[in-house]
Amino acid sequence: MAARKHILPVSVPGLRALRWSSDELYVGMKETYAITRVVAWQSSFFTRGKLWSSAPGSLRIQEPGDVVRDLARDGPTTCQIVAFPQRTVESVIGKARVHPHLAAGDPRGAAFERLHDAVRTGADRLALEVAVAEAISAFAAIGGAKCEHTRAVRRAVELLRERLEDAMTLDVLADHAGTDKFHLCRAFRAQVGLPPHAYLTRLRIMRAKELLAVGVRPSEVAPRVGLYDQSQLNRHFRRIVGTTPGAYARDVHP
């Protein structure tokens, strides 16, 4: 079964919700704070350098920039996803490293469960706004998660995020990380889930989407995200997003 996505109506600006089903293994980078409630079937996934297992009722909690790679599924998976813009969460709790997984019944996930229930039942705006406020506060309660990345990989990730618009070489990245490039390549792929160049490309496309969403013309985006030209932007954008920058811009600015 190919992935099926059903957008759920919500009355709070900026909040996005959907019901998603698939038997395909997912690989991607998160662009928002996302809370995923598993509805059916079990799966194992890799994120932040560690293997996790999810079952019905469990919650996956991701931050912008998290790479998630599904490794195995016990049949088709169905889940409900609620996503917050990064600024909405961080304007309240600041930048926090949150735990990426909560088992079903974990009391720390109670506010997230109430939010998912409110979305599922089509709660009115006031009830949904209360659920959103409580969920954002709950991010702070699950903050302080240990980073599973080694110091070298952590420094490499930070440099790629800070300088995504610059030309980058493996030697520069390894020098900043304080290790040799061969060790960095192995460690980066093992701990992040993508090799450095693929991670940087996804960062650039994520930034391109942000620029397009605030009205930057597609023809002006490539140099602002470190890509050579429009054709390179188009190629990566279509592969990762599934459409062209121009079509994406028209969708967000109809």
Short mmCIF file of C-alpha atoms in Angstrom, two decimals:
data_model
loop_
_atom_site.label_atom_id
_atom_site.label_comp_id
_atom_site.label_asym_id
_atom_site.label_seq_id
_atom_site.Cartn_x
_atom_site.Cartn_y
_atom_site.Cartn_z
CA MET A 1 0.00 0.00 0.00
CA ALA A 2 1.36 3.40 -0.95
CA ALA A 3 1.38 6.12 1.68
CA ARG A 4 -2.03 7.70 2.21
CA LYS A 5 -2.39 11.08 3.87
CA HIS A 6 -5.61 12.66 5.09
CA ILE A 7 -5.42 16.25 6.31
CA LEU A 8 -7.45 16.83 9.48
CA PRO A 9 -9.17 20.21 9.95
CA VAL A 10 -7.92 22.31 12.86
CA SER A 11 -8.97 25.83 13.85
CA VAL A 12 -5.68 27.00 15.41
CA PRO A 13 -3.45 29.01 13.02
CA GLY A 14 -0.14 27.32 12.25
CA LEU A 15 -1.15 23.95 13.66
CA ARG A 16 -1.20 21.06 11.16
CA ALA A 17 -2.74 17.65 11.68
CA LEU A 18 -3.06 14.59 9.50
CA ARG A 19 -3.80 10.89 9.56
CA TRP A 20 -1.17 8.86 7.73
CA SER A 21 -1.10 5.20 6.68
CA SER A 22 1.57 3.24 4.82
CA ASP A 23 3.40 -0.05 4.64
CA GLU A 24 6.49 1.66 3.21
CA LEU A 25 9.51 2.46 5.36
CA TYR A 26 9.79 6.19 5.97
CA VAL A 27 13.03 8.18 5.78
CA GLY A 28 13.00 11.93 6.23
CA MET A 29 14.03 15.02 8.13
CA LYS A 30 11.53 16.81 10.36
CA GLU A 31 10.89 20.49 9.70
CA THR A 32 8.64 21.15 12.68
CA TYR A 33 8.01 19.95 16.20
CA ALA A 34 5.85 16.90 15.54
CA ILE A 35 3.92 14.58 17.85
CA THR A 36 2.99 11.29 16.22
CA ARG A 37 0.57 8.91 17.92
CA VAL A 38 0.78 5.34 16.63
CA VAL A 39 -2.72 3.98 16.00
CA ALA A 40 -1.99 0.55 14.57
CA TRP A 41 0.88 -1.94 14.28
CA GLN A 42 4.38 -2.04 15.66
CA SER A 43 7.57 -0.65 14.14
CA SER A 44 11.20 0.06 14.88
CA PHE A 45 12.89 3.29 13.87
CA PHE A 46 16.24 5.00 14.13
CA THR A 47 16.73 8.59 15.23
CA ARG A 48 19.38 10.55 17.13
CA GLY A 49 21.82 7.69 16.98
CA LYS A 50 19.56 5.16 18.69
CA LEU A 51 17.07 2.43 17.80
CA TRP A 52 13.53 2.79 19.18
CA SER A 53 10.42 0.59 19.09
CA SER A 54 6.88 1.93 18.88
CA ALA A 55 3.57 0.17 19.46
CA PRO A 56 -0.07 1.30 19.33
CA GLY A 57 -0.61 4.17 21.72
CA SER A 58 3.03 5.22 21.85
CA LEU A 59 4.18 8.71 20.91
CA ARG A 60 7.03 9.74 18.64
CA ILE A 61 8.21 13.27 19.35
CA GLN A 62 10.54 14.98 16.90
CA GLU A 63 12.24 18.35 16.61
CA PRO A 64 13.19 20.35 13.51
CA GLY A 65 16.28 18.75 11.97
CA ASP A 66 15.70 15.27 13.38
CA VAL A 67 16.35 12.53 10.84
CA VAL A 68 13.96 9.59 11.21
CA ARG A 69 14.50 6.26 9.46
CA ASP A 70 12.03 3.38 9.78
CA LEU A 71 13.80 0.03 9.89
CA ALA A 72 10.97 -2.50 10.15
CA ARG A 73 7.20 -2.70 10.45
CA ASP A 74 4.81 -5.44 11.47
CA GLY A 75 2.35 -4.71 8.68
CA PRO A 76 0.88 -1.37 7.54
CA THR A 77 1.20 1.47 10.02
CA THR A 78 -1.47 4.06 10.77
CA CYS A 79 -0.73 7.13 12.85
CA GLN A 80 -2.01 10.60 13.62
CA ILE A 81 0.46 13.48 13.41
CA VAL A 82 0.17 16.96 14.93
CA ALA A 83 2.86 19.48 13.95
CA PHE A 84 3.78 22.87 15.43
CA PRO A 85 5.89 25.58 13.76
CA GLN A 86 9.31 25.82 15.36
CA ARG A 87 8.83 29.43 16.46
CA THR A 88 5.52 28.58 18.18
CA VAL A 89 7.20 26.08 20.50
CA GLU A 90 10.51 27.83 21.05
CA SER A 91 8.91 31.21 21.79
CA VAL A 92 7.42 29.54 24.87
CA ILE A 93 9.98 27.01 26.09
CA GLY A 94 13.14 28.07 24.25
CA LYS A 95 15.30 25.51 22.50
CA ALA A 96 14.99 22.17 24.26
CA ARG A 97 16.18 18.66 23.51
CA VAL A 98 13.07 16.54 23.98
CA HIS A 99 12.75 12.79 24.39
CA PRO A 100 11.95 11.25 21.00
CA HIS A 101 9.69 8.46 22.24
CA LEU A 102 7.15 7.90 25.00
CA ALA A 103 5.57 4.50 25.58
CA ALA A 104 1.80 4.11 25.72
CA GLY A 105 0.52 5.18 29.12
CA ASP A 106 3.59 7.25 30.03
CA PRO A 107 2.18 10.08 32.23
CA ARG A 108 4.53 12.58 30.57
CA GLY A 109 2.51 12.16 27.39
CA ALA A 110 -0.90 12.98 28.91
CA ALA A 111 -1.06 16.50 27.42
CA PHE A 112 -0.05 15.18 24.00
CA GLU A 113 -2.79 12.54 24.22
CA ARG A 114 -5.39 15.19 25.06
CA LEU A 115 -4.28 17.22 22.04
CA HIS A 116 -4.56 14.21 19.74
CA ASP A 117 -8.01 13.42 21.14
CA ALA A 118 -9.12 17.02 20.58
CA VAL A 119 -7.94 16.90 16.97
CA ARG A 120 -9.51 13.50 16.35
CA THR A 121 -12.93 14.53 17.71
CA GLY A 122 -12.97 17.94 16.01
CA ALA A 123 -13.02 19.94 19.25
CA ASP A 124 -14.07 23.60 19.10
CA ARG A 125 -11.45 26.32 18.90
CA LEU A 126 -11.25 27.15 22.61
CA ALA A 127 -10.86 23.50 23.61
CA LEU A 128 -8.23 23.00 20.93
CA GLU A 129 -6.32 26.14 21.94
CA VAL A 130 -6.21 24.89 25.55
CA ALA A 131 -4.94 21.50 24.38
CA VAL A 132 -2.27 23.17 22.23
CA ALA A 133 -1.08 25.39 25.11
CA GLU A 134 -0.83 22.40 27.44
CA ALA A 135 1.02 20.35 24.83
CA ILE A 136 3.59 23.10 24.24
CA SER A 137 4.18 23.32 27.98
CA ALA A 138 4.60 19.55 28.04
CA PHE A 139 7.57 19.84 25.67
CA ALA A 140 9.45 21.53 28.51
CA ALA A 141 8.60 18.65 30.85
CA ILE A 142 10.27 16.13 28.55
CA GLY A 143 13.27 18.34 27.80
CA GLY A 144 16.82 17.54 28.79
CA ALA A 145 17.09 14.41 26.67
CA LYS A 146 20.63 13.12 26.30
CA CYS A 147 22.20 13.73 22.91
CA GLU A 148 23.38 10.38 21.53
CA HIS A 149 25.83 12.02 19.10
CA THR A 150 29.53 12.07 19.83
CA ARG A 151 31.23 15.45 20.16
CA ALA A 152 32.67 15.25 16.65
CA VAL A 153 29.31 14.53 15.02
CA ARG A 154 27.58 17.14 17.15
CA ARG A 155 30.08 19.79 16.05
CA ALA A 156 29.72 18.76 12.41
CA VAL A 157 25.92 19.02 12.60
CA GLU A 158 26.16 22.45 14.22
CA LEU A 159 28.50 23.72 11.50
CA LEU A 160 26.25 22.47 8.70
CA ARG A 161 23.25 24.17 10.27
CA GLU A 162 25.10 27.43 10.84
CA ARG A 163 26.67 27.61 7.37
CA LEU A 164 24.19 25.87 5.10
CA GLU A 165 24.46 28.67 2.52
CA ASP A 166 28.26 28.30 2.24
CA ALA A 167 30.25 25.91 0.08
CA MET A 168 31.40 23.08 2.34
CA THR A 169 34.20 20.55 1.99
CA LEU A 170 34.72 17.37 3.96
CA ASP A 171 38.15 18.59 5.09
CA VAL A 172 36.67 21.78 6.57
CA LEU A 173 33.91 19.81 8.27
CA ALA A 174 36.31 17.24 9.72
CA ASP A 175 38.71 19.93 10.90
CA HIS A 176 35.90 21.72 12.73
CA ALA A 177 34.72 18.43 14.21
CA GLY A 178 38.23 17.64 15.42
CA THR A 179 38.60 14.28 13.73
CA ASP A 180 39.72 12.77 10.44
CA LYS A 181 37.31 12.74 7.52
CA PHE A 182 37.11 8.96 7.28
CA HIS A 183 36.03 8.58 10.90
CA LEU A 184 33.61 11.50 10.55
CA CYS A 185 31.88 9.98 7.51
CA ARG A 186 31.35 6.66 9.28
CA ALA A 187 30.24 8.22 12.56
CA PHE A 188 27.97 10.82 10.95
CA ARG A 189 26.05 8.25 8.90
CA ALA A 190 25.77 5.86 11.86
CA GLN A 191 24.59 8.48 14.35
CA VAL A 192 22.53 10.91 12.24
CA GLY A 193 21.08 8.43 9.76
CA LEU A 194 22.31 10.25 6.63
CA PRO A 195 25.78 11.07 5.26
CA PRO A 196 26.90 14.72 5.70
CA HIS A 197 26.15 15.80 2.11
CA ALA A 198 22.60 14.37 2.20
CA TYR A 199 21.94 15.98 5.57
CA LEU A 200 23.15 19.36 4.26
CA THR A 201 20.95 19.05 1.16
CA ARG A 202 17.88 18.45 3.29
CA LEU A 203 18.77 21.44 5.48
CA ARG A 204 19.01 23.57 2.34
CA ILE A 205 15.66 22.40 0.98
CA MET A 206 14.06 22.98 4.36
CA ARG A 207 15.40 26.53 4.30
CA ALA A 208 14.25 26.96 0.69
CA LYS A 209 10.70 26.09 1.73
CA GLU A 210 10.86 28.71 4.48
CA LEU A 211 12.01 31.37 1.99
CA LEU A 212 9.31 30.46 -0.51
CA ALA A 213 6.70 30.59 2.26
CA VAL A 214 7.58 34.22 3.09
CA GLY A 215 7.41 35.30 -0.54
CA VAL A 216 10.95 35.00 -1.90
CA ARG A 217 10.77 34.30 -5.63
CA PRO A 218 11.87 30.80 -6.67
CA SER A 219 14.51 32.26 -9.00
CA GLU A 220 16.19 33.95 -6.02
CA VAL A 221 16.26 31.01 -3.64
CA ALA A 222 19.16 28.84 -4.90
CA PRO A 223 22.07 31.17 -4.00
CA ARG A 224 20.51 31.93 -0.63
CA VAL A 225 20.61 28.27 0.39
CA GLY A 226 24.03 27.37 -0.99
CA LEU A 227 22.95 25.68 -4.24
CA TYR A 228 24.67 26.41 -7.55
CA ASP A 229 21.71 27.31 -9.71
CA GLN A 230 18.00 26.92 -10.33
CA SER A 231 18.34 23.51 -11.94
CA GLN A 232 20.11 22.08 -8.91
CA LEU A 233 17.44 23.56 -6.63
CA ASN A 234 14.67 22.13 -8.81
CA ARG A 235 16.25 18.68 -8.86
CA HIS A 236 16.71 18.38 -5.10
CA PHE A 237 13.42 20.11 -4.30
CA ARG A 238 11.40 17.78 -6.50
CA ARG A 239 13.15 14.69 -5.10
CA ILE A 240 12.64 15.66 -1.43
CA VAL A 241 9.38 17.65 -1.49
CA GLY A 242 7.72 15.98 -4.47
CA THR A 243 7.06 19.15 -6.46
CA THR A 244 8.94 22.12 -7.93
CA PRO A 245 9.79 25.32 -6.03
CA GLY A 246 7.45 27.27 -8.29
CA ALA A 247 4.52 24.92 -7.66
CA TYR A 248 5.24 24.93 -3.94
CA ALA A 249 5.27 28.74 -3.89
CA ARG A 250 1.92 28.84 -5.69
CA ASP A 251 0.45 26.41 -3.16
CA VAL A 252 1.49 28.51 -0.16
CA HIS A 253 0.57 31.78 -1.90
CA PRO A 254 -2.51 30.92 -3.98
#
